[in-house]
Amino acid sequence: MLKKLFISKVRIRILEQYMLDLNTSFHVRGLVRLLDEEINAVRRELLNLQDAGILKSQKDGNKLVYKIDKKCPILLELRSMFFKESEVGTKIMDVITS
């Protein structure tokens, strides 16, 4: 479902990392290494997510890091969607609906 809802697979992979831990922050190059994606694609999606109000950026020394904007009004719903699509979430939904 998420793949049809969100056009970019890079955006989905980035959001998955943030939804696992709302307190985490990532530098662009750290995400590039973690996701094994092109730097320009990661940078573009981080900016898109920031423009959407889901992420915010801040300076950490000489690095720019991105983290979840906890004031985002759709954060809980977004996280819920990602958990439902996760392996654990799928198993829980199977038990609940059977």
mmCIF file of N, CA and C in Angstrom:
data_model
loop_
_atom_site.group_PDB
_atom_site.id
_atom_site.type_symbol
_atom_site.label_atom_id
_atom_site.label_comp_id
_atom_site.label_asym_id
_atom_site.label_seq_id
_atom_site.Cartn_x
_atom_site.Cartn_y
_atom_site.Cartn_z
ATOM 1 N N MET A 1 0.810 -1.187 0.000
ATOM 2 C CA MET A 1 0.000 0.000 0.000
ATOM 3 C C MET A 1 0.859 1.258 0.000
ATOM 4 N N LEU A 2 1.883 1.297 0.845
ATOM 5 C CA LEU A 2 2.717 2.494 0.913
ATOM 6 C C LEU A 2 3.405 2.781 -0.407
ATOM 7 N N LYS A 3 3.767 1.735 -1.139
ATOM 8 C CA LYS A 3 4.452 1.928 -2.422
ATOM 9 C C LYS A 3 3.533 2.597 -3.438
ATOM 10 N N LYS A 4 2.243 2.367 -3.297
ATOM 11 C CA LYS A 4 1.296 3.010 -4.211
ATOM 12 C C LYS A 4 0.941 4.409 -3.732
ATOM 13 N N LEU A 5 0.971 4.616 -2.426
ATOM 14 C CA LEU A 5 0.639 5.912 -1.861
ATOM 15 C C LEU A 5 1.773 6.910 -2.041
ATOM 16 N N PHE A 6 2.991 6.464 -1.768
ATOM 17 C CA PHE A 6 4.163 7.315 -1.902
ATOM 18 C C PHE A 6 4.899 6.939 -3.182
ATOM 19 N N ILE A 7 5.148 7.891 -4.023
ATOM 20 C CA ILE A 7 5.734 7.637 -5.332
ATOM 21 C C ILE A 7 7.184 7.176 -5.229
ATOM 22 N N SER A 8 7.942 7.754 -4.321
ATOM 23 C CA SER A 8 9.376 7.519 -4.265
ATOM 24 C C SER A 8 9.747 6.401 -3.294
ATOM 25 N N LYS A 9 10.453 5.388 -3.800
ATOM 26 C CA LYS A 9 10.914 4.319 -2.916
ATOM 27 C C LYS A 9 11.959 4.842 -1.936
ATOM 28 N N VAL A 10 12.730 5.826 -2.347
ATOM 29 C CA VAL A 10 13.720 6.424 -1.443
ATOM 30 C C VAL A 10 13.007 7.131 -0.289
ATOM 31 N N ARG A 11 11.927 7.824 -0.591
ATOM 32 C CA ARG A 11 11.156 8.505 0.459
ATOM 33 C C ARG A 11 10.603 7.496 1.454
ATOM 34 N N ILE A 12 10.098 6.387 0.957
ATOM 35 C CA ILE A 12 9.571 5.340 1.837
ATOM 36 C C ILE A 12 10.681 4.797 2.729
ATOM 37 N N ARG A 13 11.828 4.510 2.161
ATOM 38 C CA ARG A 13 12.943 3.955 2.943
ATOM 39 C C ARG A 13 13.433 4.948 3.995
ATOM 40 N N ILE A 14 13.451 6.232 3.652
ATOM 41 C CA ILE A 14 13.854 7.256 4.615
ATOM 42 C C ILE A 14 12.829 7.319 5.752
ATOM 43 N N LEU A 15 11.566 7.366 5.410
ATOM 44 C CA LEU A 15 10.521 7.429 6.427
ATOM 45 C C LEU A 15 10.543 6.200 7.336
ATOM 46 N N GLU A 16 10.819 5.032 6.772
ATOM 47 C CA GLU A 16 10.922 3.821 7.591
ATOM 48 C C GLU A 16 11.975 3.993 8.680
ATOM 49 N N GLN A 17 13.106 4.560 8.328
ATOM 50 C CA GLN A 17 14.179 4.761 9.315
ATOM 51 C C GLN A 17 13.725 5.698 10.431
ATOM 52 N N TYR A 18 13.040 6.753 10.066
ATOM 53 C CA TYR A 18 12.585 7.706 11.071
ATOM 54 C C TYR A 18 11.428 7.168 11.900
ATOM 55 N N MET A 19 10.563 6.358 11.319
ATOM 56 C CA MET A 19 9.411 5.838 12.046
ATOM 57 C C MET A 19 9.818 4.800 13.090
ATOM 58 N N LEU A 20 10.966 4.162 12.894
ATOM 59 C CA LEU A 20 11.446 3.192 13.885
ATOM 60 C C LEU A 20 11.773 3.860 15.205
ATOM 61 N N ASP A 21 12.283 5.072 15.154
ATOM 62 C CA ASP A 21 12.658 5.812 16.357
ATOM 63 C C ASP A 21 12.468 7.301 16.086
ATOM 64 N N LEU A 22 11.452 7.865 16.700
ATOM 65 C CA LEU A 22 11.123 9.268 16.451
ATOM 66 C C LEU A 22 12.171 10.229 16.984
ATOM 67 N N ASN A 23 13.085 9.749 17.804
ATOM 68 C CA ASN A 23 14.115 10.617 18.392
ATOM 69 C C ASN A 23 15.429 10.593 17.628
ATOM 70 N N THR A 24 15.491 9.817 16.587
ATOM 71 C CA THR A 24 16.740 9.690 15.832
ATOM 72 C C THR A 24 16.934 10.881 14.898
ATOM 73 N N SER A 25 18.184 11.135 14.574
ATOM 74 C CA SER A 25 18.495 12.158 13.576
ATOM 75 C C SER A 25 19.561 11.594 12.645
ATOM 76 N N PHE A 26 19.510 12.031 11.403
ATOM 77 C CA PHE A 26 20.433 11.530 10.396
ATOM 78 C C PHE A 26 21.038 12.678 9.614
ATOM 79 N N HIS A 27 22.287 12.517 9.265
ATOM 80 C CA HIS A 27 22.986 13.375 8.326
ATOM 81 C C HIS A 27 22.776 12.764 6.942
ATOM 82 N N VAL A 28 22.802 13.549 5.916
ATOM 83 C CA VAL A 28 22.548 13.065 4.550
ATOM 84 C C VAL A 28 23.447 11.874 4.212
ATOM 85 N N ARG A 29 24.730 12.018 4.431
ATOM 86 C CA ARG A 29 25.653 10.940 4.055
ATOM 87 C C ARG A 29 25.437 9.678 4.894
ATOM 88 N N GLY A 30 25.013 9.849 6.137
ATOM 89 C CA GLY A 30 24.701 8.686 6.974
ATOM 90 C C GLY A 30 23.544 7.890 6.399
ATOM 91 N N LEU A 31 22.519 8.579 5.944
ATOM 92 C CA LEU A 31 21.386 7.899 5.308
ATOM 93 C C LEU A 31 21.789 7.259 3.992
ATOM 94 N N VAL A 32 22.650 7.935 3.239
ATOM 95 C CA VAL A 32 23.120 7.372 1.964
ATOM 96 C C VAL A 32 23.807 6.031 2.222
ATOM 97 N N ARG A 33 24.669 5.992 3.218
ATOM 98 C CA ARG A 33 25.360 4.730 3.545
ATOM 99 C C ARG A 33 24.389 3.674 4.052
ATOM 100 N N LEU A 34 23.478 4.072 4.920
ATOM 101 C CA LEU A 34 22.525 3.137 5.512
ATOM 102 C C LEU A 34 21.585 2.541 4.469
ATOM 103 N N LEU A 35 21.111 3.365 3.571
ATOM 104 C CA LEU A 35 20.119 2.928 2.583
ATOM 105 C C LEU A 35 20.722 2.450 1.278
ATOM 106 N N ASP A 36 22.001 2.743 1.074
ATOM 107 C CA ASP A 36 22.684 2.417 -0.177
ATOM 108 C C ASP A 36 21.940 3.016 -1.374
ATOM 109 N N GLU A 37 21.664 4.317 -1.259
ATOM 110 C CA GLU A 37 20.977 5.064 -2.309
ATOM 111 C C GLU A 37 21.867 6.210 -2.758
ATOM 112 N N GLU A 38 21.520 6.815 -3.875
ATOM 113 C CA GLU A 38 22.272 7.951 -4.408
ATOM 114 C C GLU A 38 22.087 9.176 -3.527
ATOM 115 N N ILE A 39 23.149 9.930 -3.334
ATOM 116 C CA ILE A 39 23.100 11.093 -2.452
ATOM 117 C C ILE A 39 22.092 12.137 -2.915
ATOM 118 N N ASN A 40 22.001 12.363 -4.216
ATOM 119 C CA ASN A 40 21.061 13.365 -4.716
ATOM 120 C C ASN A 40 19.609 12.964 -4.451
ATOM 121 N N ALA A 41 19.307 11.673 -4.570
ATOM 122 C CA ALA A 41 17.952 11.186 -4.298
ATOM 123 C C ALA A 41 17.613 11.346 -2.819
ATOM 124 N N VAL A 42 18.551 11.017 -1.946
ATOM 125 C CA VAL A 42 18.329 11.147 -0.506
ATOM 126 C C VAL A 42 18.157 12.618 -0.136
ATOM 127 N N ARG A 43 19.042 13.455 -0.636
ATOM 128 C CA ARG A 43 18.962 14.886 -0.333
ATOM 129 C C ARG A 43 17.620 15.473 -0.809
ATOM 130 N N ARG A 44 17.199 15.107 -2.012
ATOM 131 C CA ARG A 44 15.937 15.610 -2.567
ATOM 132 C C ARG A 44 14.750 15.179 -1.697
ATOM 133 N N GLU A 45 14.745 13.927 -1.262
ATOM 134 C CA GLU A 45 13.620 13.438 -0.462
ATOM 135 C C GLU A 45 13.628 14.017 0.949
ATOM 136 N N LEU A 46 14.792 14.256 1.509
ATOM 137 C CA LEU A 46 14.851 14.921 2.808
ATOM 138 C C LEU A 46 14.264 16.328 2.717
ATOM 139 N N LEU A 47 14.593 17.035 1.651
ATOM 140 C CA LEU A 47 14.030 18.371 1.453
ATOM 141 C C LEU A 47 12.521 18.318 1.225
ATOM 142 N N ASN A 48 12.050 17.315 0.476
ATOM 143 C CA ASN A 48 10.612 17.148 0.268
ATOM 144 C C ASN A 48 9.894 16.891 1.592
ATOM 145 N N LEU A 49 10.480 16.039 2.416
ATOM 146 C CA LEU A 49 9.873 15.727 3.710
ATOM 147 C C LEU A 49 9.922 16.929 4.649
ATOM 148 N N GLN A 50 10.968 17.730 4.531
ATOM 149 C CA GLN A 50 11.049 18.953 5.323
ATOM 150 C C GLN A 50 9.981 19.946 4.851
ATOM 151 N N ASP A 51 9.826 20.102 3.548
ATOM 152 C CA ASP A 51 8.806 21.007 2.995
ATOM 153 C C ASP A 51 7.396 20.554 3.392
ATOM 154 N N ALA A 52 7.205 19.245 3.553
ATOM 155 C CA ALA A 52 5.903 18.704 3.948
ATOM 156 C C ALA A 52 5.640 18.861 5.444
ATOM 157 N N GLY A 53 6.662 19.281 6.196
ATOM 158 C CA GLY A 53 6.489 19.479 7.631
ATOM 159 C C GLY A 53 6.688 18.226 8.461
ATOM 160 N N ILE A 54 7.231 17.172 7.853
ATOM 161 C CA ILE A 54 7.452 15.912 8.575
ATOM 162 C C ILE A 54 8.824 15.908 9.231
ATOM 163 N N LEU A 55 9.810 16.466 8.558
ATOM 164 C CA LEU A 55 11.165 16.557 9.098
ATOM 165 C C LEU A 55 11.532 18.012 9.323
ATOM 166 N N LYS A 56 12.507 18.213 10.191
ATOM 167 C CA LYS A 56 13.120 19.531 10.346
ATOM 168 C C LYS A 56 14.621 19.334 10.378
ATOM 169 N N SER A 57 15.341 20.367 10.007
ATOM 170 C CA SER A 57 16.798 20.270 9.968
ATOM 171 C C SER A 57 17.388 21.218 10.993
ATOM 172 N N GLN A 58 18.597 20.866 11.424
ATOM 173 C CA GLN A 58 19.335 21.733 12.345
ATOM 174 C C GLN A 58 20.814 21.456 12.191
ATOM 175 N N LYS A 59 21.608 22.446 12.511
ATOM 176 C CA LYS A 59 23.065 22.302 12.455
ATOM 177 C C LYS A 59 23.542 21.505 13.662
ATOM 178 N N ASP A 60 24.445 20.572 13.417
ATOM 179 C CA ASP A 60 25.117 19.814 14.472
ATOM 180 C C ASP A 60 26.603 19.917 14.161
ATOM 181 N N GLY A 61 27.263 20.906 14.745
ATOM 182 C CA GLY A 61 28.641 21.199 14.370
ATOM 183 C C GLY A 61 28.639 21.747 12.960
ATOM 184 N N ASN A 62 29.395 21.091 12.088
ATOM 185 C CA ASN A 62 29.420 21.539 10.687
ATOM 186 C C ASN A 62 28.498 20.709 9.792
ATOM 187 N N LYS A 63 27.685 19.843 10.406
ATOM 188 C CA LYS A 63 26.766 18.989 9.646
ATOM 189 C C LYS A 63 25.335 19.488 9.788
ATOM 190 N N LEU A 64 24.560 19.236 8.763
ATOM 191 C CA LEU A 64 23.134 19.499 8.795
ATOM 192 C C LEU A 64 22.447 18.159 9.019
ATOM 193 N N VAL A 65 21.710 18.033 10.104
ATOM 194 C CA VAL A 65 21.024 16.778 10.411
ATOM 195 C C VAL A 65 19.518 16.998 10.337
ATOM 196 N N TYR A 66 18.831 15.931 10.004
ATOM 197 C CA TYR A 66 17.376 15.960 9.882
ATOM 198 C C TYR A 66 16.778 15.048 10.941
ATOM 199 N N LYS A 67 15.681 15.502 11.529
ATOM 200 C CA LYS A 67 14.954 14.677 12.480
ATOM 201 C C LYS A 67 13.466 14.955 12.347
ATOM 202 N N ILE A 68 12.683 14.094 12.943
ATOM 203 C CA ILE A 68 11.226 14.220 12.888
ATOM 204 C C ILE A 68 10.796 15.515 13.562
ATOM 205 N N ASP A 69 9.869 16.210 12.933
ATOM 206 C CA ASP A 69 9.255 17.372 13.561
ATOM 207 C C ASP A 69 8.061 16.856 14.360
ATOM 208 N N LYS A 70 8.213 16.794 15.657
ATOM 209 C CA LYS A 70 7.172 16.214 16.506
ATOM 210 C C LYS A 70 5.908 17.064 16.557
ATOM 211 N N LYS A 71 5.952 18.241 15.960
ATOM 212 C CA LYS A 71 4.750 19.079 15.860
ATOM 213 C C LYS A 71 3.943 18.750 14.607
ATOM 214 N N CYS A 72 4.437 17.832 13.797
ATOM 215 C CA CYS A 72 3.748 17.442 12.569
ATOM 216 C C CYS A 72 2.379 16.857 12.918
ATOM 217 N N PRO A 73 1.295 17.423 12.376
ATOM 218 C CA PRO A 73 -0.048 16.981 12.757
ATOM 219 C C PRO A 73 -0.413 15.576 12.289
ATOM 220 N N ILE A 74 0.302 15.024 11.318
ATOM 221 C CA ILE A 74 -0.040 13.682 10.823
ATOM 222 C C ILE A 74 0.972 12.625 11.268
ATOM 223 N N LEU A 75 1.836 12.960 12.194
ATOM 224 C CA LEU A 75 2.917 12.061 12.589
ATOM 225 C C LEU A 75 2.399 10.718 13.106
ATOM 226 N N LEU A 76 1.433 10.727 13.998
ATOM 227 C CA LEU A 76 0.932 9.472 14.565
ATOM 228 C C LEU A 76 0.275 8.597 13.508
ATOM 229 N N GLU A 77 -0.483 9.209 12.614
ATOM 230 C CA GLU A 77 -1.117 8.438 11.546
ATOM 231 C C GLU A 77 -0.076 7.866 10.583
ATOM 232 N N LEU A 78 0.923 8.657 10.275
ATOM 233 C CA LEU A 78 1.994 8.207 9.391
ATOM 234 C C LEU A 78 2.736 7.032 10.012
ATOM 235 N N ARG A 79 3.059 7.160 11.279
ATOM 236 C CA ARG A 79 3.764 6.073 11.974
ATOM 237 C C ARG A 79 2.901 4.818 12.019
ATOM 238 N N SER A 80 1.620 4.985 12.240
ATOM 239 C CA SER A 80 0.702 3.856 12.261
ATOM 240 C C SER A 80 0.696 3.126 10.916
ATOM 241 N N MET A 81 0.688 3.877 9.817
ATOM 242 C CA MET A 81 0.721 3.256 8.489
ATOM 243 C C MET A 81 1.993 2.439 8.293
ATOM 244 N N PHE A 82 3.119 2.971 8.736
ATOM 245 C CA PHE A 82 4.378 2.253 8.564
ATOM 246 C C PHE A 82 4.426 0.992 9.421
ATOM 247 N N PHE A 83 3.892 1.063 10.627
ATOM 248 C CA PHE A 83 3.878 -0.131 11.470
ATOM 249 C C PHE A 83 2.977 -1.206 10.886
ATOM 250 N N LYS A 84 1.860 -0.806 10.303
ATOM 251 C CA LYS A 84 0.956 -1.779 9.699
ATOM 252 C C LYS A 84 1.593 -2.472 8.509
ATOM 253 N N GLU A 85 2.495 -1.802 7.824
ATOM 254 C CA GLU A 85 3.176 -2.381 6.668
ATOM 255 C C GLU A 85 4.420 -3.182 7.067
ATOM 256 N N SER A 86 4.889 -3.025 8.293
ATOM 257 C CA SER A 86 6.091 -3.734 8.730
ATOM 258 C C SER A 86 5.783 -5.216 8.922
ATOM 259 N N GLU A 87 6.813 -6.016 9.030
ATOM 260 C CA GLU A 87 6.652 -7.460 9.210
ATOM 261 C C GLU A 87 5.885 -7.764 10.498
ATOM 262 N N VAL A 88 6.262 -7.125 11.571
ATOM 263 C CA VAL A 88 5.594 -7.342 12.857
ATOM 264 C C VAL A 88 4.151 -6.856 12.791
ATOM 265 N N GLY A 89 3.953 -5.684 12.220
ATOM 266 C CA GLY A 89 2.607 -5.138 12.105
ATOM 267 C C GLY A 89 1.691 -6.021 11.278
ATOM 268 N N THR A 90 2.219 -6.591 10.213
ATOM 269 C CA THR A 90 1.436 -7.492 9.370
ATOM 270 C C THR A 90 0.998 -8.719 10.159
ATOM 271 N N LYS A 91 1.898 -9.267 10.964
ATOM 272 C CA LYS A 91 1.555 -10.445 11.781
ATOM 273 C C LYS A 91 0.489 -10.088 12.802
ATOM 274 N N ILE A 92 0.595 -8.947 13.424
ATOM 275 C CA ILE A 92 -0.399 -8.513 14.413
ATOM 276 C C ILE A 92 -1.753 -8.343 13.740
ATOM 277 N N MET A 93 -1.781 -7.712 12.574
ATOM 278 C CA MET A 93 -3.047 -7.509 11.861
ATOM 279 C C MET A 93 -3.666 -8.838 11.451
ATOM 280 N N ASP A 94 -2.830 -9.819 11.069
ATOM 281 C CA ASP A 94 -3.336 -11.135 10.714
ATOM 282 C C ASP A 94 -4.026 -11.797 11.910
ATOM 283 N N VAL A 95 -3.426 -11.665 13.088
ATOM 284 C CA VAL A 95 -3.999 -12.256 14.306
ATOM 285 C C VAL A 95 -5.295 -11.545 14.669
ATOM 286 N N ILE A 96 -5.310 -10.233 14.572
ATOM 287 C CA ILE A 96 -6.488 -9.449 14.941
ATOM 288 C C ILE A 96 -7.662 -9.737 14.010
ATOM 289 N N THR A 97 -7.381 -9.866 12.722
ATOM 290 C CA THR A 97 -8.463 -10.019 11.753
ATOM 291 C C THR A 97 -8.893 -11.469 11.534
ATOM 292 N N SER A 98 -8.209 -12.422 12.138
ATOM 293 C CA SER A 98 -8.602 -13.829 11.930
ATOM 294 C C SER A 98 -9.414 -14.367 13.079
#
